[in-house]
């Protein structure tokens, strides 16, 4: 399994392979950059086809976190951890304590939180071993806890910005939005979209999640592949990444793609393919930064929920700036965002000090 020659290796500062036989923990912690602060990014627990797939995911996701945190104006670098799910080592308090010890061993260079496959409860066990963890329940009006409602809030306002830019829509009333995945973020997003008068089409592979959405909201349910190719105003991917490829893009009929899933483009070139098909793409790590903004406020402390919301509400402005530059230069939005993020990291200062 090549590491330094890996196509996704991008000057990552360090990679940590963790094996703890008693709990069965097998994990990779990838630190892409600490230029702007400790490398922050969630912990994903997933059944990977093999170790190489887990390595690829950790490399890509950690670099994405560097870019996400830079454009979100956070004092965080980029990192990510993946726990290789294994039927022989099911979720257990000891598994997450062992993971917490591994995080603690990095001395604060990496800050973790929950991501796909991990919950607030799991992070409580991590917290027993390290203080470099966020996404834990907080008391009163203090910032923190499950980041997904803030992710959904940022995505919702990002969808409004994208719909205005591509469709000239002043509101989402009457627009059709297809939401792929109605888990933590997707369901919260559906609630906000419904309140705003959007029509909802949903798909998920988890029956319970579908049932919960159906019980609560007027939704049209379709099969996952059908949803991807539906003729809708907005397609909001809120499941997993790698969905926009040279094979899927020609079949898409949405006008806007704006959703929470990380790494939606299989390759950077897929951004240009979306442009060719007349689709406006809201770069995933810009629109889905609400959760990490919540995590940052919790980690650095002394913030209120209102301060988090105010910060999340800056996401649509950043998207507007990206859309405008893409329009003016003819570059795909993902290229504009990546270049901006790299300049912010290189400057070592905040996104507000670095012109797009
Ligand atoms: P989740 O696990 O709660 O929800 C994901 C949902 O997608 C699940 O219901 C799952 O069954 C469904 N799903 C999986 N494969 C599918 C498929 N092929 N078609 C349709 N549905 C499918 O995860 P989440 O926390 O809601 O995160 C969703 C996405 O957003 C992930 O890519 C995550 O990395 C990203 N994200 C989440 C946050 C956050 O705050 N939770 C922040 C930023 C980015």
mmCIF file of C-alpha atoms and ligand atoms in Angstrom:
data_model
loop_
_atom_site.group_PDB
_atom_site.id
_atom_site.type_symbol
_atom_site.label_atom_id
_atom_site.label_comp_id
_atom_site.label_asym_id
_atom_site.label_seq_id
_atom_site.Cartn_x
_atom_site.Cartn_y
_atom_site.Cartn_z
ATOM 1 C CA UNK A 1 0.000 0.000 0.000
ATOM 2 C CA UNK A 2 1.872 3.061 -1.255
ATOM 3 C CA UNK A 3 1.693 6.155 0.922
ATOM 4 C CA UNK A 4 4.089 8.849 -0.310
ATOM 5 C CA UNK A 5 3.315 7.884 -3.942
ATOM 6 C CA UNK A 6 -0.422 7.681 -3.284
ATOM 7 C CA UNK A 7 -2.429 9.814 -5.767
ATOM 8 C CA UNK A 8 -4.233 11.488 -2.837
ATOM 9 C CA UNK A 9 -1.043 12.197 -0.865
ATOM 10 C CA UNK A 10 -0.686 15.978 -0.839
ATOM 11 C CA UNK A 11 2.175 16.964 1.461
ATOM 12 C CA UNK A 12 0.283 15.588 4.460
ATOM 13 C CA UNK A 13 2.210 16.411 7.635
ATOM 14 C CA UNK A 14 1.729 13.023 9.243
ATOM 15 C CA UNK A 15 -0.257 9.810 9.147
ATOM 16 C CA UNK A 16 -0.859 7.673 12.208
ATOM 17 C CA UNK A 17 -1.856 4.017 11.985
ATOM 18 C CA UNK A 18 -3.427 2.865 15.233
ATOM 19 C CA UNK A 19 -3.926 -0.728 16.346
ATOM 20 C CA UNK A 20 -5.150 -1.597 19.812
ATOM 21 C CA UNK A 21 -5.772 -5.341 20.054
ATOM 22 C CA UNK A 22 -7.791 -5.380 23.302
ATOM 23 C CA UNK A 23 -10.609 -3.230 21.935
ATOM 24 C CA UNK A 24 -10.028 -4.251 18.309
ATOM 25 C CA UNK A 25 -9.422 -0.636 17.294
ATOM 26 C CA UNK A 26 -7.909 -0.161 13.865
ATOM 27 C CA UNK A 27 -7.781 3.450 12.792
ATOM 28 C CA UNK A 28 -5.927 5.943 10.656
ATOM 29 C CA UNK A 29 -5.487 9.529 11.803
ATOM 30 C CA UNK A 30 -4.402 11.787 8.941
ATOM 31 C CA UNK A 31 -2.992 15.231 9.683
ATOM 32 C CA UNK A 32 -2.885 17.235 6.482
ATOM 33 C CA UNK A 33 -1.918 20.665 7.809
ATOM 34 C CA UNK A 34 -1.444 22.475 11.102
ATOM 35 C CA UNK A 35 -0.504 25.781 9.438
ATOM 36 C CA UNK A 36 -3.583 27.597 10.735
ATOM 37 C CA UNK A 37 -4.015 25.682 14.025
ATOM 38 C CA UNK A 38 -4.526 22.147 15.299
ATOM 39 C CA UNK A 39 -5.690 19.771 12.561
ATOM 40 C CA UNK A 40 -9.419 19.390 13.112
ATOM 41 C CA UNK A 41 -11.852 16.997 11.502
ATOM 42 C CA UNK A 42 -14.300 14.326 12.536
ATOM 43 C CA UNK A 43 -13.915 10.631 13.108
ATOM 44 C CA UNK A 44 -15.623 8.371 10.571
ATOM 45 C CA UNK A 45 -16.385 4.724 11.364
ATOM 46 C CA UNK A 46 -16.974 2.815 8.180
ATOM 47 C CA UNK A 47 -16.776 -0.685 6.748
ATOM 48 C CA UNK A 48 -14.099 -0.165 4.088
ATOM 49 C CA UNK A 49 -13.527 -2.696 1.338
ATOM 50 C CA UNK A 50 -9.874 -2.860 2.403
ATOM 51 C CA UNK A 51 -7.139 -0.897 4.199
ATOM 52 C CA UNK A 52 -6.225 0.947 1.006
ATOM 53 C CA UNK A 53 -9.755 2.365 0.705
ATOM 54 C CA UNK A 54 -9.545 3.612 4.303
ATOM 55 C CA UNK A 55 -6.192 5.260 3.595
ATOM 56 C CA UNK A 56 -7.558 6.964 0.479
ATOM 57 C CA UNK A 57 -10.555 8.271 2.423
ATOM 58 C CA UNK A 58 -8.395 9.627 5.248
ATOM 59 C CA UNK A 59 -6.015 11.386 2.846
ATOM 60 C CA UNK A 60 -8.799 13.024 0.837
ATOM 61 C CA UNK A 61 -10.970 13.947 3.803
ATOM 62 C CA UNK A 62 -8.103 15.469 5.804
ATOM 63 C CA UNK A 63 -7.032 17.693 2.905
ATOM 64 C CA UNK A 64 -10.663 18.719 2.466
ATOM 65 C CA UNK A 65 -10.705 19.724 6.145
ATOM 66 C CA UNK A 66 -7.695 21.999 5.637
ATOM 67 C CA UNK A 67 -9.547 23.782 2.839
ATOM 68 C CA UNK A 68 -12.852 23.801 4.725
ATOM 69 C CA UNK A 69 -11.387 25.263 7.912
ATOM 70 C CA UNK A 70 -9.383 27.864 5.982
ATOM 71 C CA UNK A 71 -12.387 29.214 4.057
ATOM 72 C CA UNK A 72 -14.573 29.044 7.180
ATOM 73 C CA UNK A 73 -12.114 31.439 8.843
ATOM 74 C CA UNK A 74 -11.275 29.018 11.676
ATOM 75 C CA UNK A 75 -8.052 28.731 13.657
ATOM 76 C CA UNK A 76 -7.859 25.099 12.642
ATOM 77 C CA UNK A 77 -5.732 23.132 10.233
ATOM 78 C CA UNK A 78 -7.058 19.988 8.565
ATOM 79 C CA UNK A 79 -7.189 16.403 9.777
ATOM 80 C CA UNK A 80 -9.496 13.430 9.756
ATOM 81 C CA UNK A 81 -9.636 10.012 11.331
ATOM 82 C CA UNK A 82 -11.210 6.814 10.119
ATOM 83 C CA UNK A 83 -11.991 3.791 12.248
ATOM 84 C CA UNK A 84 -12.100 0.612 10.190
ATOM 85 C CA UNK A 85 -15.409 -0.946 11.214
ATOM 86 C CA UNK A 86 -15.136 -4.655 11.767
ATOM 87 C CA UNK A 87 -17.854 -7.107 12.823
ATOM 88 C CA UNK A 88 -15.271 -8.699 15.110
ATOM 89 C CA UNK A 89 -14.780 -5.363 16.906
ATOM 90 C CA UNK A 90 -18.219 -3.762 17.250
ATOM 91 C CA UNK A 91 -18.750 -0.283 18.652
ATOM 92 C CA UNK A 92 -17.926 -0.272 22.347
ATOM 93 C CA UNK A 93 -16.917 2.222 25.022
ATOM 94 C CA UNK A 94 -13.454 0.635 25.068
ATOM 95 C CA UNK A 95 -13.053 1.092 21.296
ATOM 96 C CA UNK A 96 -13.676 4.823 21.623
ATOM 97 C CA UNK A 97 -11.540 5.115 24.761
ATOM 98 C CA UNK A 98 -8.701 3.489 22.820
ATOM 99 C CA UNK A 99 -9.290 5.952 20.005
ATOM 100 C CA UNK A 100 -9.259 8.778 22.580
ATOM 101 C CA UNK A 101 -5.859 7.612 23.848
ATOM 102 C CA UNK A 102 -4.529 7.701 20.298
ATOM 103 C CA UNK A 103 -5.808 11.277 19.885
ATOM 104 C CA UNK A 104 -4.296 12.247 23.241
ATOM 105 C CA UNK A 105 -0.973 10.777 22.110
ATOM 106 C CA UNK A 106 -0.838 13.416 19.384
ATOM 107 C CA UNK A 107 -0.650 16.108 22.061
ATOM 108 C CA UNK A 108 -3.306 18.418 20.601
ATOM 109 C CA UNK A 109 -2.074 18.371 16.998
ATOM 110 C CA UNK A 110 -5.377 16.708 16.067
ATOM 111 C CA UNK A 111 -8.882 17.583 17.330
ATOM 112 C CA UNK A 112 -11.656 15.077 16.705
ATOM 113 C CA UNK A 113 -15.473 15.074 16.688
ATOM 114 C CA UNK A 114 -18.237 12.815 15.375
ATOM 115 C CA UNK A 115 -18.671 12.093 11.667
ATOM 116 C CA UNK A 116 -20.524 9.377 9.747
ATOM 117 C CA UNK A 117 -20.863 6.235 11.854
ATOM 118 C CA UNK A 118 -20.066 7.987 15.158
ATOM 119 C CA UNK A 119 -22.351 9.747 17.609
ATOM 120 C CA UNK A 120 -22.315 12.264 20.423
ATOM 121 C CA UNK A 121 -22.387 9.318 22.838
ATOM 122 C CA UNK A 122 -19.265 7.800 21.283
ATOM 123 C CA UNK A 123 -17.439 11.103 21.752
ATOM 124 C CA UNK A 124 -18.203 10.982 25.489
ATOM 125 C CA UNK A 125 -15.911 7.933 25.756
ATOM 126 C CA UNK A 126 -13.245 9.681 23.678
ATOM 127 C CA UNK A 127 -13.493 12.606 26.105
ATOM 128 C CA UNK A 128 -12.603 10.298 29.015
ATOM 129 C CA UNK A 129 -9.120 9.997 27.503
ATOM 130 C CA UNK A 130 -8.462 13.346 25.843
ATOM 131 C CA UNK A 131 -9.617 16.937 25.881
ATOM 132 C CA UNK A 132 -8.947 17.245 22.146
ATOM 133 C CA UNK A 133 -12.490 16.297 21.203
ATOM 134 C CA UNK A 134 -15.583 18.351 20.432
ATOM 135 C CA UNK A 135 -19.189 17.664 19.541
ATOM 136 C CA UNK A 136 -20.194 16.881 23.131
ATOM 137 C CA UNK A 137 -23.451 17.993 24.756
ATOM 138 C CA UNK A 138 -23.195 21.414 26.390
ATOM 139 C CA UNK A 139 -25.336 23.015 29.056
ATOM 140 C CA UNK A 140 -27.651 25.987 28.506
ATOM 141 C CA UNK A 141 -26.890 28.321 25.626
ATOM 142 C CA UNK A 142 -23.210 27.344 25.308
ATOM 143 C CA UNK A 143 -22.033 26.448 21.812
ATOM 144 C CA UNK A 144 -21.401 22.820 21.015
ATOM 145 C CA UNK A 145 -23.014 19.405 20.861
ATOM 146 C CA UNK A 146 -24.183 17.542 17.780
ATOM 147 C CA UNK A 147 -22.841 19.615 14.861
ATOM 148 C CA UNK A 148 -25.355 18.364 12.292
ATOM 149 C CA UNK A 149 -28.116 20.984 12.898
ATOM 150 C CA UNK A 150 -25.562 23.745 12.223
ATOM 151 C CA UNK A 151 -24.325 21.904 9.137
ATOM 152 C CA UNK A 152 -27.915 21.719 7.914
ATOM 153 C CA UNK A 153 -28.464 25.424 8.631
ATOM 154 C CA UNK A 154 -25.408 26.377 6.578
ATOM 155 C CA UNK A 155 -26.435 24.071 3.740
ATOM 156 C CA UNK A 156 -29.952 25.514 3.759
ATOM 157 C CA UNK A 157 -28.685 29.083 3.406
ATOM 158 C CA UNK A 158 -26.134 27.912 0.857
ATOM 159 C CA UNK A 159 -28.931 26.371 -1.217
ATOM 160 C CA UNK A 160 -30.719 29.724 -1.140
ATOM 161 C CA UNK A 161 -27.566 31.469 -2.400
ATOM 162 C CA UNK A 162 -27.041 28.892 -5.157
ATOM 163 C CA UNK A 163 -30.700 28.971 -6.238
ATOM 164 C CA UNK A 164 -30.496 32.744 -6.506
ATOM 165 C CA UNK A 165 -27.256 32.617 -8.497
ATOM 166 C CA UNK A 166 -28.341 29.888 -10.941
ATOM 167 C CA UNK A 167 -32.125 30.249 -11.103
ATOM 168 C CA UNK A 168 -32.643 33.872 -10.070
ATOM 169 C CA UNK A 169 -34.918 32.573 -7.297
ATOM 170 C CA UNK A 170 -35.539 35.016 -4.454
ATOM 171 C CA UNK A 171 -36.910 32.202 -2.271
ATOM 172 C CA UNK A 172 -37.125 28.418 -2.271
ATOM 173 C CA UNK A 173 -40.929 28.463 -2.269
ATOM 174 C CA UNK A 174 -42.188 26.072 -4.936
ATOM 175 C CA UNK A 175 -38.718 24.823 -5.916
ATOM 176 C CA UNK A 176 -38.098 21.081 -5.895
ATOM 177 C CA UNK A 177 -35.149 19.852 -3.864
ATOM 178 C CA UNK A 178 -33.949 16.248 -3.957
ATOM 179 C CA UNK A 179 -32.197 15.252 -0.737
ATOM 180 C CA UNK A 180 -29.982 12.167 -0.956
ATOM 181 C CA UNK A 181 -29.676 10.731 2.568
ATOM 182 C CA UNK A 182 -31.983 11.755 5.402
ATOM 183 C CA UNK A 183 -29.648 11.074 8.323
ATOM 184 C CA UNK A 184 -28.461 13.636 10.846
ATOM 185 C CA UNK A 185 -27.902 16.474 8.379
ATOM 186 C CA UNK A 186 -30.374 15.465 5.679
ATOM 187 C CA UNK A 187 -33.414 15.328 7.963
ATOM 188 C CA UNK A 188 -32.596 18.670 9.606
ATOM 189 C CA UNK A 189 -32.149 20.129 6.138
ATOM 190 C CA UNK A 190 -35.520 18.729 4.992
ATOM 191 C CA UNK A 191 -37.211 20.452 7.940
ATOM 192 C CA UNK A 192 -35.733 23.828 6.974
ATOM 193 C CA UNK A 193 -36.537 23.339 3.281
ATOM 194 C CA UNK A 194 -40.128 22.396 4.084
ATOM 195 C CA UNK A 195 -40.551 25.497 6.276
ATOM 196 C CA UNK A 196 -39.268 27.568 3.334
ATOM 197 C CA UNK A 197 -41.930 26.081 1.036
ATOM 198 C CA UNK A 198 -39.730 23.767 -1.052
ATOM 199 C CA UNK A 199 -41.076 20.479 -2.428
ATOM 200 C CA UNK A 200 -39.052 17.522 -1.195
ATOM 201 C CA UNK A 201 -37.928 14.342 -2.902
ATOM 202 C CA UNK A 202 -35.886 12.012 -0.721
ATOM 203 C CA UNK A 203 -33.961 8.747 -0.912
ATOM 204 C CA UNK A 204 -32.065 6.725 1.642
ATOM 205 C CA UNK A 205 -30.841 3.169 2.060
ATOM 206 C CA UNK A 206 -31.880 3.117 5.713
ATOM 207 C CA UNK A 207 -35.580 2.268 6.226
ATOM 208 C CA UNK A 208 -35.795 3.807 9.696
ATOM 209 C CA UNK A 209 -34.432 7.121 8.493
ATOM 210 C CA UNK A 210 -36.901 7.138 5.602
ATOM 211 C CA UNK A 211 -39.768 6.333 7.947
ATOM 212 C CA UNK A 212 -38.833 9.157 10.289
ATOM 213 C CA UNK A 213 -38.793 11.652 7.415
ATOM 214 C CA UNK A 214 -42.110 10.333 6.051
ATOM 215 C CA UNK A 215 -43.761 10.552 9.475
ATOM 216 C CA UNK A 216 -42.733 14.155 9.933
ATOM 217 C CA UNK A 217 -42.786 15.811 6.530
ATOM 218 C CA UNK A 218 -44.633 15.709 3.193
ATOM 219 C CA UNK A 219 -41.993 13.992 1.063
ATOM 220 C CA UNK A 220 -41.906 11.999 -2.150
ATOM 221 C CA UNK A 221 -39.717 8.959 -1.737
ATOM 222 C CA UNK A 222 -37.789 7.476 -4.656
ATOM 223 C CA UNK A 223 -34.997 4.929 -5.099
ATOM 224 C CA UNK A 224 -31.453 6.310 -4.573
ATOM 225 C CA UNK A 225 -30.436 6.040 -8.251
ATOM 226 C CA UNK A 226 -33.686 7.615 -9.411
ATOM 227 C CA UNK A 227 -33.147 10.539 -7.053
ATOM 228 C CA UNK A 228 -29.694 11.240 -8.435
ATOM 229 C CA UNK A 229 -31.026 11.633 -11.964
ATOM 230 C CA UNK A 230 -34.289 13.451 -11.136
ATOM 231 C CA UNK A 231 -35.207 16.647 -13.002
ATOM 232 C CA UNK A 232 -35.148 18.948 -9.972
ATOM 233 C CA UNK A 233 -34.109 22.500 -9.219
ATOM 234 C CA UNK A 234 -31.643 21.469 -6.528
ATOM 235 C CA UNK A 235 -29.919 18.185 -5.754
ATOM 236 C CA UNK A 236 -28.644 18.097 -2.160
ATOM 237 C CA UNK A 237 -26.274 15.165 -1.550
ATOM 238 C CA UNK A 238 -26.321 14.389 2.179
ATOM 239 C CA UNK A 239 -25.074 10.783 2.155
ATOM 240 C CA UNK A 240 -21.569 9.834 1.029
ATOM 241 C CA UNK A 241 -19.032 11.190 -1.431
ATOM 242 C CA UNK A 242 -17.686 10.256 -4.888
ATOM 243 C CA UNK A 243 -21.084 10.535 -6.522
ATOM 244 C CA UNK A 244 -20.300 12.940 -9.365
ATOM 245 C CA UNK A 245 -18.180 11.166 -11.944
ATOM 246 C CA UNK A 246 -17.652 11.115 -15.703
ATOM 247 C CA UNK A 247 -20.340 8.409 -15.755
ATOM 248 C CA UNK A 248 -23.018 10.023 -13.558
ATOM 249 C CA UNK A 249 -22.672 13.693 -14.583
ATOM 250 C CA UNK A 250 -23.993 13.332 -18.167
ATOM 251 C CA UNK A 251 -27.191 11.795 -16.745
ATOM 252 C CA UNK A 252 -27.860 14.500 -14.128
ATOM 253 C CA UNK A 253 -30.884 16.759 -14.631
ATOM 254 C CA UNK A 254 -30.607 19.035 -11.582
ATOM 255 C CA UNK A 255 -29.725 22.704 -12.131
ATOM 256 C CA UNK A 256 -27.971 23.207 -8.817
ATOM 257 C CA UNK A 257 -25.936 20.825 -6.670
ATOM 258 C CA UNK A 258 -25.683 21.983 -3.079
ATOM 259 C CA UNK A 259 -25.482 19.552 -0.197
ATOM 260 C CA UNK A 260 -23.614 18.401 2.881
ATOM 261 C CA UNK A 261 -21.741 15.282 1.755
ATOM 262 C CA UNK A 262 -17.945 15.556 1.751
ATOM 263 C CA UNK A 263 -15.931 14.816 -1.404
ATOM 264 C CA UNK A 264 -18.898 14.857 -3.752
ATOM 265 C CA UNK A 265 -16.685 15.142 -6.863
ATOM 266 C CA UNK A 266 -14.812 11.956 -7.702
ATOM 267 C CA UNK A 267 -11.999 14.029 -9.252
ATOM 268 C CA UNK A 268 -11.355 17.790 -9.492
ATOM 269 C CA UNK A 269 -12.049 17.556 -13.259
ATOM 270 C CA UNK A 270 -15.655 16.663 -12.472
ATOM 271 C CA UNK A 271 -16.197 20.309 -11.490
ATOM 272 C CA UNK A 272 -15.590 21.311 -15.126
ATOM 273 C CA UNK A 273 -17.901 18.509 -16.287
ATOM 274 C CA UNK A 274 -20.697 19.975 -14.142
ATOM 275 C CA UNK A 275 -20.118 23.394 -15.735
ATOM 276 C CA UNK A 276 -20.386 21.810 -19.200
ATOM 277 C CA UNK A 277 -23.762 20.405 -18.205
ATOM 278 C CA UNK A 278 -25.008 23.801 -17.008
ATOM 279 C CA UNK A 279 -25.040 22.776 -13.341
ATOM 280 C CA UNK A 280 -23.987 25.201 -10.609
ATOM 281 C CA UNK A 281 -22.010 23.338 -7.952
ATOM 282 C CA UNK A 282 -21.688 24.721 -4.421
ATOM 283 C CA UNK A 283 -18.274 23.403 -3.295
ATOM 284 C CA UNK A 284 -19.021 20.818 -0.608
ATOM 285 C CA UNK A 285 -16.519 21.930 1.975
ATOM 286 C CA UNK A 286 -17.666 25.549 1.761
ATOM 287 C CA UNK A 287 -21.396 24.895 2.085
ATOM 288 C CA UNK A 288 -21.071 22.179 4.769
ATOM 289 C CA UNK A 289 -18.814 24.117 7.167
ATOM 290 C CA UNK A 290 -21.570 24.798 9.723
ATOM 291 C CA UNK A 291 -20.688 21.705 11.736
ATOM 292 C CA UNK A 292 -16.987 22.470 12.045
ATOM 293 C CA UNK A 293 -17.831 26.084 12.923
ATOM 294 C CA UNK A 294 -19.904 24.658 15.781
ATOM 295 C CA UNK A 295 -17.013 22.370 16.764
ATOM 296 C CA UNK A 296 -14.540 25.283 16.734
ATOM 297 C CA UNK A 297 -16.713 27.426 18.997
ATOM 298 C CA UNK A 298 -17.053 24.511 21.412
ATOM 299 C CA UNK A 299 -13.343 23.675 21.384
ATOM 300 C CA UNK A 300 -12.140 27.218 21.921
ATOM 301 C CA UNK A 301 -14.936 27.851 24.455
ATOM 302 C CA UNK A 302 -16.816 30.884 25.770
ATOM 303 C CA UNK A 303 -19.210 31.057 22.802
ATOM 304 C CA UNK A 304 -22.973 31.098 22.649
ATOM 305 C CA UNK A 305 -25.228 29.307 20.180
ATOM 306 C CA UNK A 306 -26.086 32.744 18.759
ATOM 307 C CA UNK A 307 -22.417 33.398 17.926
ATOM 308 C CA UNK A 308 -22.256 30.055 16.114
ATOM 309 C CA UNK A 309 -25.370 30.890 14.098
ATOM 310 C CA UNK A 310 -23.931 34.287 13.176
ATOM 311 C CA UNK A 311 -20.759 32.613 11.919
ATOM 312 C CA UNK A 312 -22.713 29.973 9.983
ATOM 313 C CA UNK A 313 -24.676 32.763 8.315
ATOM 314 C CA UNK A 314 -21.437 33.909 6.649
ATOM 315 C CA UNK A 315 -21.399 30.751 4.501
ATOM 316 C CA UNK A 316 -23.762 32.133 1.806
ATOM 317 C CA UNK A 317 -21.569 35.251 1.420
ATOM 318 C CA UNK A 318 -18.534 33.072 0.742
ATOM 319 C CA UNK A 319 -20.505 31.050 -1.785
ATOM 320 C CA UNK A 320 -21.692 34.253 -3.477
ATOM 321 C CA UNK A 321 -18.054 35.338 -3.803
ATOM 322 C CA UNK A 322 -17.065 31.954 -5.271
ATOM 323 C CA UNK A 323 -19.979 31.935 -7.723
ATOM 324 C CA UNK A 324 -19.151 35.494 -8.834
ATOM 325 C CA UNK A 325 -15.481 34.699 -9.422
ATOM 326 C CA UNK A 326 -16.350 31.502 -11.277
ATOM 327 C CA UNK A 327 -18.736 33.460 -13.499
ATOM 328 C CA UNK A 328 -16.181 36.186 -14.138
ATOM 329 C CA UNK A 329 -13.241 33.880 -14.880
ATOM 330 C CA UNK A 330 -14.966 30.867 -16.410
ATOM 331 C CA UNK A 331 -13.306 28.620 -13.824
ATOM 332 C CA UNK A 332 -15.329 25.859 -12.148
ATOM 333 C CA UNK A 333 -16.441 26.710 -8.598
ATOM 334 C CA UNK A 334 -14.377 23.893 -7.067
ATOM 335 C CA UNK A 335 -11.216 25.289 -8.662
ATOM 336 C CA UNK A 336 -11.986 28.807 -7.398
ATOM 337 C CA UNK A 337 -12.572 27.465 -3.869
ATOM 338 C CA UNK A 338 -9.424 25.259 -3.835
ATOM 339 C CA UNK A 339 -7.221 28.115 -5.000
ATOM 340 C CA UNK A 340 -8.667 30.495 -2.425
ATOM 341 C CA UNK A 341 -8.180 27.918 0.351
ATOM 342 C CA UNK A 342 -4.567 27.280 -0.653
ATOM 343 C CA UNK A 343 -3.790 31.023 -0.628
ATOM 344 C CA UNK A 344 -5.355 31.408 2.839
ATOM 345 C CA UNK A 345 -3.247 28.517 4.189
ATOM 346 C CA UNK A 346 -0.076 29.864 2.570
ATOM 347 C CA UNK A 347 -0.691 33.334 4.036
ATOM 348 C CA UNK A 348 -1.241 31.936 7.523
ATOM 349 C CA UNK A 349 -3.989 34.498 8.109
ATOM 350 C CA UNK A 350 -7.752 34.591 8.117
ATOM 351 C CA UNK A 351 -9.976 34.200 5.065
ATOM 352 C CA UNK A 352 -11.227 37.765 5.507
ATOM 353 C CA UNK A 353 -7.661 39.028 4.909
ATOM 354 C CA UNK A 354 -7.134 37.064 1.693
ATOM 355 C CA UNK A 355 -9.043 38.269 -1.367
ATOM 356 C CA UNK A 356 -10.753 35.519 -3.289
HETATM 357 P P1 LIG B 1 -25.591 10.148 8.652
HETATM 358 O O1 LIG B 1 -24.879 8.862 8.686
HETATM 359 O O2 LIG B 1 -26.390 10.575 9.829
HETATM 360 O O3 LIG B 1 -26.579 10.207 7.380
HETATM 361 C C1 LIG B 1 -26.232 9.737 6.118
HETATM 362 C C2 LIG B 1 -27.465 9.104 5.521
HETATM 363 O O4 LIG B 1 -27.198 8.746 4.167
HETATM 364 C C3 LIG B 1 -27.908 7.835 6.248
HETATM 365 O O5 LIG B 1 -29.285 7.899 6.530
HETATM 366 C C4 LIG B 1 -27.588 6.737 5.229
HETATM 367 O O6 LIG B 1 -28.458 5.623 5.331
HETATM 368 C C5 LIG B 1 -27.777 7.478 3.940
HETATM 369 N N1 LIG B 1 -27.146 6.852 2.777
HETATM 370 C C6 LIG B 1 -25.982 6.173 2.696
HETATM 371 N N2 LIG B 1 -25.762 5.761 1.435
HETATM 372 C C7 LIG B 1 -26.817 6.214 0.696
HETATM 373 C C8 LIG B 1 -27.170 6.137 -0.675
HETATM 374 N N3 LIG B 1 -26.395 5.492 -1.570
HETATM 375 N N4 LIG B 1 -28.315 6.730 -1.089
HETATM 376 C C9 LIG B 1 -29.108 7.363 -0.213
HETATM 377 N N5 LIG B 1 -28.823 7.476 1.109
HETATM 378 C C10 LIG B 1 -27.705 6.900 1.551
HETATM 379 O O7 LIG B 1 -24.488 11.253 8.293
HETATM 380 P P2 LIG B 1 -24.615 12.827 8.450
HETATM 381 O O8 LIG B 1 -23.965 13.233 9.710
HETATM 382 O O9 LIG B 1 -26.005 13.248 8.168
HETATM 383 O O10 LIG B 1 -23.648 13.305 7.266
HETATM 384 C C11 LIG B 1 -24.078 13.238 5.911
HETATM 385 C C12 LIG B 1 -22.940 13.693 4.996
HETATM 386 O O11 LIG B 1 -22.604 15.035 5.322
HETATM 387 C C13 LIG B 1 -21.633 12.902 5.144
HETATM 388 O O12 LIG B 1 -20.976 12.842 3.894
HETATM 389 C C14 LIG B 1 -20.800 13.731 6.095
HETATM 390 O O13 LIG B 1 -19.423 13.528 5.933
HETATM 391 C C15 LIG B 1 -21.214 15.116 5.652
HETATM 392 N N6 LIG B 1 -21.054 16.114 6.704
HETATM 393 C C16 LIG B 1 -21.687 15.959 7.887
HETATM 394 C C17 LIG B 1 -21.533 16.933 8.873
HETATM 395 C C18 LIG B 1 -22.253 16.821 10.201
HETATM 396 O O14 LIG B 1 -22.305 17.838 10.918
HETATM 397 N N7 LIG B 1 -22.818 15.680 10.544
HETATM 398 C C19 LIG B 1 -20.726 18.051 8.625
HETATM 399 C C20 LIG B 1 -20.112 18.192 7.381
HETATM 400 C C21 LIG B 1 -20.271 17.208 6.419
#
